[in-house]
C-alpha cells in the first residue's frame, strides 16, 4: 500500500517545498492541484513543461503523483459551458499523464439557480459522459469527490455513477466530508459501504461535527469511524493510495505526520 498526502493545507510555500516535506516525512505519493502546473490561462505546451519539471522533482525524491485535482465545475447544462468544461478537462488529463497519474479528482460543482437540485446529477453525468468518450480509451479515471453541498448528498454520486455507466468514473472517498455536510455518524456506515465499491482514491480525514461547528483533527483523534471506512474499502477490493488530508488546529507538519502514522498502523 502507498500512503499519500494532498497538496492542501500542507507545509511548503512552493510545490517543490511541499514535495520535499512529503518525502522527508515518509509519504510515498502526493495528490497535486491543477494550479501546481497550470494557471488555466497559459498555453498547454508551457503547462506541460511545468508538469515535466514537477515530474522530475517527484522522481528525484522517490515520490509518485497519485492524483491530479482538476478544480472543474460540472453542474452546468448550457451547451457552451459544458463544452468549455469538457475541453478544459481534456487539458487536465494531458497534464495528469505528464505527471504520471491516470486519476483525476473531479468536482461535482457549485449550486446554480439555472440548475435545479433535481437536475444536478444529470448535469454532472452529462459532462462525464462526454469526457468518458475520449478518456476511457486512454485509461484515464475520474474520481468524483464528495465535496461541498452537491456531491456530499451521496445519492447524487450514485446517480451519476449509474447514469454514466463507465469503468472510468468512480469516487474519491473523503471520510470527513459526508459528516461535514450534516450526515449522522450512523449514516456514515451506510454511505461508506455504498461508495466503497466505486472508490478510486481516498482522502482520509477526521474531525468533529458539521458545517459551522466542524473542527478538523488528525486521523484517529476525531469522531469518524475510520476503521469502518477502511474495512469497507478493503472488503470492496480497494488497492489505491491512502491519502491524508488534515484540517486540524496543530501545525500542519505535525498534523500530517500524525495522519501518516495512523494510516501506516491501520490501513
Short mmCIF file of C-alpha atoms in Angstrom, two decimals:
data_model
loop_
_atom_site.label_atom_id
_atom_site.label_comp_id
_atom_site.label_asym_id
_atom_site.label_seq_id
_atom_site.Cartn_x
_atom_site.Cartn_y
_atom_site.Cartn_z
CA UNK A 1 0.00 0.00 0.00
CA UNK A 2 1.09 3.57 -0.64
CA UNK A 3 0.50 6.45 1.74
CA UNK A 4 -0.11 9.86 0.23
CA UNK A 5 -0.71 13.47 1.16
CA UNK A 6 -2.78 16.08 -0.64
CA UNK A 7 -1.18 19.37 -1.60
CA UNK A 8 -3.56 21.38 0.51
CA UNK A 9 -3.09 22.97 3.93
CA UNK A 10 0.38 21.44 3.97
CA UNK A 11 3.90 22.72 4.63
CA UNK A 12 5.79 24.43 1.82
CA UNK A 13 5.31 27.77 0.09
CA UNK A 14 6.08 26.21 -3.30
CA UNK A 15 5.29 22.88 -4.93
CA UNK A 16 8.94 21.90 -4.60
CA UNK A 17 8.99 22.70 -0.88
CA UNK A 18 5.80 20.70 -0.38
CA UNK A 19 7.27 17.72 -2.23
CA UNK A 20 10.41 17.88 -0.11
CA UNK A 21 8.28 17.88 3.04
CA UNK A 22 6.27 14.89 1.79
CA UNK A 23 9.42 12.90 1.02
CA UNK A 24 11.17 13.83 4.27
CA UNK A 25 8.10 12.85 6.30
CA UNK A 26 7.84 9.41 4.72
CA UNK A 27 4.95 9.70 2.29
CA UNK A 28 5.14 7.68 -0.93
CA UNK A 29 2.85 9.79 -3.08
CA UNK A 30 1.10 13.13 -3.40
CA UNK A 31 -2.12 14.45 -4.82
CA UNK A 32 -1.41 17.65 -6.72
CA UNK A 33 -3.67 20.54 -7.66
CA UNK A 34 -4.12 21.72 -11.23
CA UNK A 35 -2.79 25.11 -10.13
CA UNK A 36 0.54 23.46 -9.33
CA UNK A 37 1.23 23.09 -13.04
CA UNK A 38 -1.27 25.27 -14.91
CA UNK A 39 -2.88 28.62 -14.23
CA UNK A 40 -5.77 27.88 -16.57
CA UNK A 41 -4.80 30.65 -18.96
CA UNK A 42 -1.29 29.97 -20.24
CA UNK A 43 -0.84 27.71 -23.27
CA UNK A 44 -0.85 23.97 -22.75
CA UNK A 45 2.70 23.48 -24.01
CA UNK A 46 4.14 25.70 -21.29
CA UNK A 47 1.97 23.91 -18.72
CA UNK A 48 3.34 20.58 -19.93
CA UNK A 49 6.87 21.86 -19.49
CA UNK A 50 6.00 22.86 -15.94
CA UNK A 51 4.44 19.43 -15.34
CA UNK A 52 7.59 17.76 -16.68
CA UNK A 53 9.69 19.76 -14.24
CA UNK A 54 7.44 18.74 -11.34
CA UNK A 55 7.59 15.12 -12.52
CA UNK A 56 11.38 15.35 -12.41
CA UNK A 57 11.25 16.55 -8.82
CA UNK A 58 8.85 13.74 -7.90
CA UNK A 59 11.19 11.15 -9.36
CA UNK A 60 14.26 12.65 -7.70
CA UNK A 61 12.52 12.45 -4.32
CA UNK A 62 11.15 8.95 -4.84
CA UNK A 63 7.54 10.13 -4.93
CA UNK A 64 4.68 9.43 -7.30
CA UNK A 65 1.65 11.52 -8.17
CA UNK A 66 -1.44 9.57 -7.16
CA UNK A 67 -3.97 12.05 -8.50
CA UNK A 68 -4.41 15.49 -10.03
CA UNK A 69 -7.28 17.67 -8.77
CA UNK A 70 -8.95 19.37 -11.74
CA UNK A 71 -10.99 22.05 -9.94
CA UNK A 72 -13.75 21.66 -12.52
CA UNK A 73 -17.43 22.60 -12.30
CA UNK A 74 -19.76 20.10 -13.96
CA UNK A 75 -23.01 21.48 -12.54
CA UNK A 76 -23.77 23.02 -15.93
CA UNK A 77 -26.42 22.34 -18.56
CA UNK A 78 -25.79 25.13 -21.07
CA UNK A 79 -24.05 23.59 -24.11
CA UNK A 80 -21.37 26.28 -24.30
CA UNK A 81 -20.48 25.79 -20.64
CA UNK A 82 -20.49 22.01 -21.00
CA UNK A 83 -18.14 22.21 -23.98
CA UNK A 84 -15.80 24.54 -22.09
CA UNK A 85 -15.66 22.25 -19.04
CA UNK A 86 -15.10 19.12 -21.13
CA UNK A 87 -12.31 20.68 -23.16
CA UNK A 88 -10.71 22.07 -20.01
CA UNK A 89 -10.83 18.58 -18.51
CA UNK A 90 -9.12 17.18 -21.60
CA UNK A 91 -6.20 19.52 -20.90
CA UNK A 92 -6.14 18.47 -17.25
CA UNK A 93 -5.91 14.85 -18.33
CA UNK A 94 -3.00 15.58 -20.63
CA UNK A 95 -1.16 17.23 -17.76
CA UNK A 96 -2.00 14.33 -15.44
CA UNK A 97 -0.42 11.95 -17.92
CA UNK A 98 2.76 14.02 -17.92
CA UNK A 99 2.80 13.80 -14.11
CA UNK A 100 2.43 10.04 -14.33
CA UNK A 101 -1.09 9.57 -12.99
CA UNK A 102 -4.29 8.39 -14.63
CA UNK A 103 -6.56 9.64 -11.82
CA UNK A 104 -8.34 12.99 -11.85
CA UNK A 105 -10.07 14.24 -8.73
CA UNK A 106 -13.29 15.57 -10.17
CA UNK A 107 -15.55 18.11 -8.51
CA UNK A 108 -19.28 17.89 -8.89
CA UNK A 109 -19.56 21.65 -8.99
CA UNK A 110 -21.35 24.52 -7.30
CA UNK A 111 -25.03 25.27 -6.81
CA UNK A 112 -26.57 27.46 -9.51
CA UNK A 113 -30.02 28.93 -9.98
CA UNK A 114 -30.12 27.66 -13.57
CA UNK A 115 -29.50 24.04 -12.47
CA UNK A 116 -32.25 22.88 -10.10
CA UNK A 117 -31.30 20.28 -7.47
CA UNK A 118 -33.29 17.60 -9.29
CA UNK A 119 -31.01 18.01 -12.33
CA UNK A 120 -27.61 18.24 -10.64
CA UNK A 121 -26.77 14.57 -11.16
CA UNK A 122 -27.93 14.85 -14.76
CA UNK A 123 -25.61 17.82 -15.32
CA UNK A 124 -22.56 16.13 -13.77
CA UNK A 125 -23.23 12.87 -15.59
CA UNK A 126 -23.68 14.70 -18.88
CA UNK A 127 -20.21 16.23 -18.65
CA UNK A 128 -18.64 12.97 -17.53
CA UNK A 129 -20.23 11.05 -20.40
CA UNK A 130 -18.67 13.48 -22.85
CA UNK A 131 -15.30 13.12 -21.12
CA UNK A 132 -15.54 9.33 -20.98
CA UNK A 133 -15.75 9.13 -24.77
CA UNK A 134 -12.09 10.10 -25.10
CA UNK A 135 -10.80 9.36 -21.59
CA UNK A 136 -11.76 5.71 -21.30
CA UNK A 137 -9.59 4.58 -24.26
CA UNK A 138 -6.66 6.45 -22.68
CA UNK A 139 -7.08 4.65 -19.36
CA UNK A 140 -7.90 7.87 -17.51
CA UNK A 141 -10.17 7.75 -14.48
CA UNK A 142 -12.39 10.40 -12.90
CA UNK A 143 -12.73 10.18 -9.10
CA UNK A 144 -15.84 12.17 -8.24
CA UNK A 145 -15.22 13.83 -4.88
CA UNK A 146 -17.83 14.17 -2.15
CA UNK A 147 -17.19 17.86 -1.67
CA UNK A 148 -19.27 20.93 -0.91
CA UNK A 149 -23.07 20.87 -0.95
CA UNK A 150 -23.67 18.91 -4.16
CA UNK A 151 -21.90 15.54 -4.09
CA UNK A 152 -21.86 15.25 -0.31
CA UNK A 153 -25.53 14.48 -0.90
CA UNK A 154 -24.32 10.96 -1.63
CA UNK A 155 -27.30 9.69 -3.68
CA UNK A 156 -26.17 12.26 -6.27
CA UNK A 157 -22.87 10.40 -6.57
CA UNK A 158 -24.60 7.05 -7.00
CA UNK A 159 -26.99 8.50 -9.57
CA UNK A 160 -24.03 9.86 -11.54
CA UNK A 161 -22.21 6.52 -11.48
CA UNK A 162 -25.30 4.71 -12.74
CA UNK A 163 -26.08 7.31 -15.40
CA UNK A 164 -22.56 7.39 -16.85
CA UNK A 165 -22.05 3.65 -16.65
CA UNK A 166 -18.33 3.82 -17.43
CA UNK A 167 -15.47 2.00 -15.76
CA UNK A 168 -13.51 5.26 -15.86
CA UNK A 169 -15.90 7.06 -13.47
CA UNK A 170 -15.76 6.35 -9.74
CA UNK A 171 -15.33 8.08 -6.40
CA UNK A 172 -12.81 9.97 -4.36
CA UNK A 173 -13.99 8.99 -0.89
CA UNK A 174 -13.41 11.74 1.69
CA UNK A 175 -14.10 10.20 5.08
CA UNK A 176 -14.99 13.51 6.79
CA UNK A 177 -16.88 15.47 4.18
CA UNK A 178 -20.13 13.50 4.41
CA UNK A 179 -20.16 14.27 8.12
CA UNK A 180 -19.31 17.93 7.48
CA UNK A 181 -22.33 18.10 5.18
CA UNK A 182 -24.58 17.00 8.03
CA UNK A 183 -24.98 13.23 7.78
CA UNK A 184 -25.09 11.45 11.13
CA UNK A 185 -22.30 9.20 12.32
CA UNK A 186 -24.65 6.24 11.99
CA UNK A 187 -25.47 7.18 8.40
CA UNK A 188 -21.78 7.24 7.53
CA UNK A 189 -21.68 3.46 7.98
CA UNK A 190 -24.23 3.06 5.20
CA UNK A 191 -22.56 5.65 2.99
CA UNK A 192 -19.07 4.17 3.18
CA UNK A 193 -20.47 0.73 2.35
CA UNK A 194 -22.30 2.09 -0.69
CA UNK A 195 -19.45 4.24 -2.05
CA UNK A 196 -16.54 1.86 -1.36
CA UNK A 197 -17.07 -0.34 -4.47
CA UNK A 198 -16.74 2.75 -6.70
CA UNK A 199 -13.71 4.23 -4.95
CA UNK A 200 -10.58 5.01 -6.97
CA UNK A 201 -8.85 7.25 -4.43
CA UNK A 202 -9.28 8.37 -0.83
CA UNK A 203 -8.98 11.42 1.38
CA UNK A 204 -8.50 10.07 4.88
CA UNK A 205 -9.75 12.87 7.11
CA UNK A 206 -11.08 13.15 10.65
CA UNK A 207 -12.80 15.72 12.81
CA UNK A 208 -15.95 16.60 14.71
CA UNK A 209 -19.41 17.84 13.80
CA UNK A 210 -20.87 19.66 10.79
CA UNK A 211 -20.85 22.98 8.93
CA UNK A 212 -20.06 25.95 11.18
CA UNK A 213 -19.35 23.58 14.09
CA UNK A 214 -16.84 21.48 12.13
CA UNK A 215 -13.45 21.01 13.79
CA UNK A 216 -10.73 19.14 11.94
CA UNK A 217 -8.44 16.68 13.71
CA UNK A 218 -5.59 14.33 12.94
CA UNK A 219 -6.64 10.82 11.96
CA UNK A 220 -7.86 8.84 14.95
CA UNK A 221 -8.45 11.95 17.08
CA UNK A 222 -11.95 12.83 15.84
CA UNK A 223 -15.34 11.15 15.84
CA UNK A 224 -15.21 9.46 12.43
CA UNK A 225 -15.28 5.65 12.42
CA UNK A 226 -12.23 5.39 10.23
CA UNK A 227 -11.77 1.69 11.00
CA UNK A 228 -15.18 1.02 9.44
CA UNK A 229 -14.29 3.10 6.38
CA UNK A 230 -11.05 1.17 5.93
CA UNK A 231 -12.88 -2.13 6.38
CA UNK A 232 -15.49 -1.21 3.77
CA UNK A 233 -12.80 -0.20 1.29
CA UNK A 234 -10.73 -3.33 1.80
CA UNK A 235 -13.77 -5.59 1.53
CA UNK A 236 -14.63 -3.86 -1.75
CA UNK A 237 -11.12 -4.63 -3.05
CA UNK A 238 -9.63 -1.15 -2.76
CA UNK A 239 -5.93 -1.19 -3.60
CA UNK A 240 -5.32 2.52 -4.14
CA UNK A 241 -3.42 5.13 -2.19
CA UNK A 242 -4.41 6.05 1.35
CA UNK A 243 -4.16 9.83 1.07
CA UNK A 244 -4.18 12.06 4.15
CA UNK A 245 -5.96 15.39 4.37
CA UNK A 246 -5.58 17.43 7.56
CA UNK A 247 -7.58 20.48 8.68
CA UNK A 248 -6.84 20.44 12.40
CA UNK A 249 -5.56 23.10 14.80
CA UNK A 250 -1.97 21.89 15.11
CA UNK A 251 0.94 22.89 12.91
CA UNK A 252 0.30 21.12 9.62
CA UNK A 253 3.72 19.43 9.61
CA UNK A 254 2.80 17.78 12.91
CA UNK A 255 -0.79 17.06 11.89
CA UNK A 256 0.13 15.37 8.64
CA UNK A 257 2.85 13.32 10.34
CA UNK A 258 0.26 12.07 12.85
CA UNK A 259 -2.02 11.16 9.94
CA UNK A 260 0.73 9.18 8.25
CA UNK A 261 1.48 7.28 11.46
CA UNK A 262 -2.20 6.41 11.83
CA UNK A 263 -2.51 5.20 8.24
CA UNK A 264 0.57 3.02 8.50
CA UNK A 265 -0.84 1.41 11.62
CA UNK A 266 -4.43 0.99 10.45
CA UNK A 267 -4.72 0.87 6.66
#
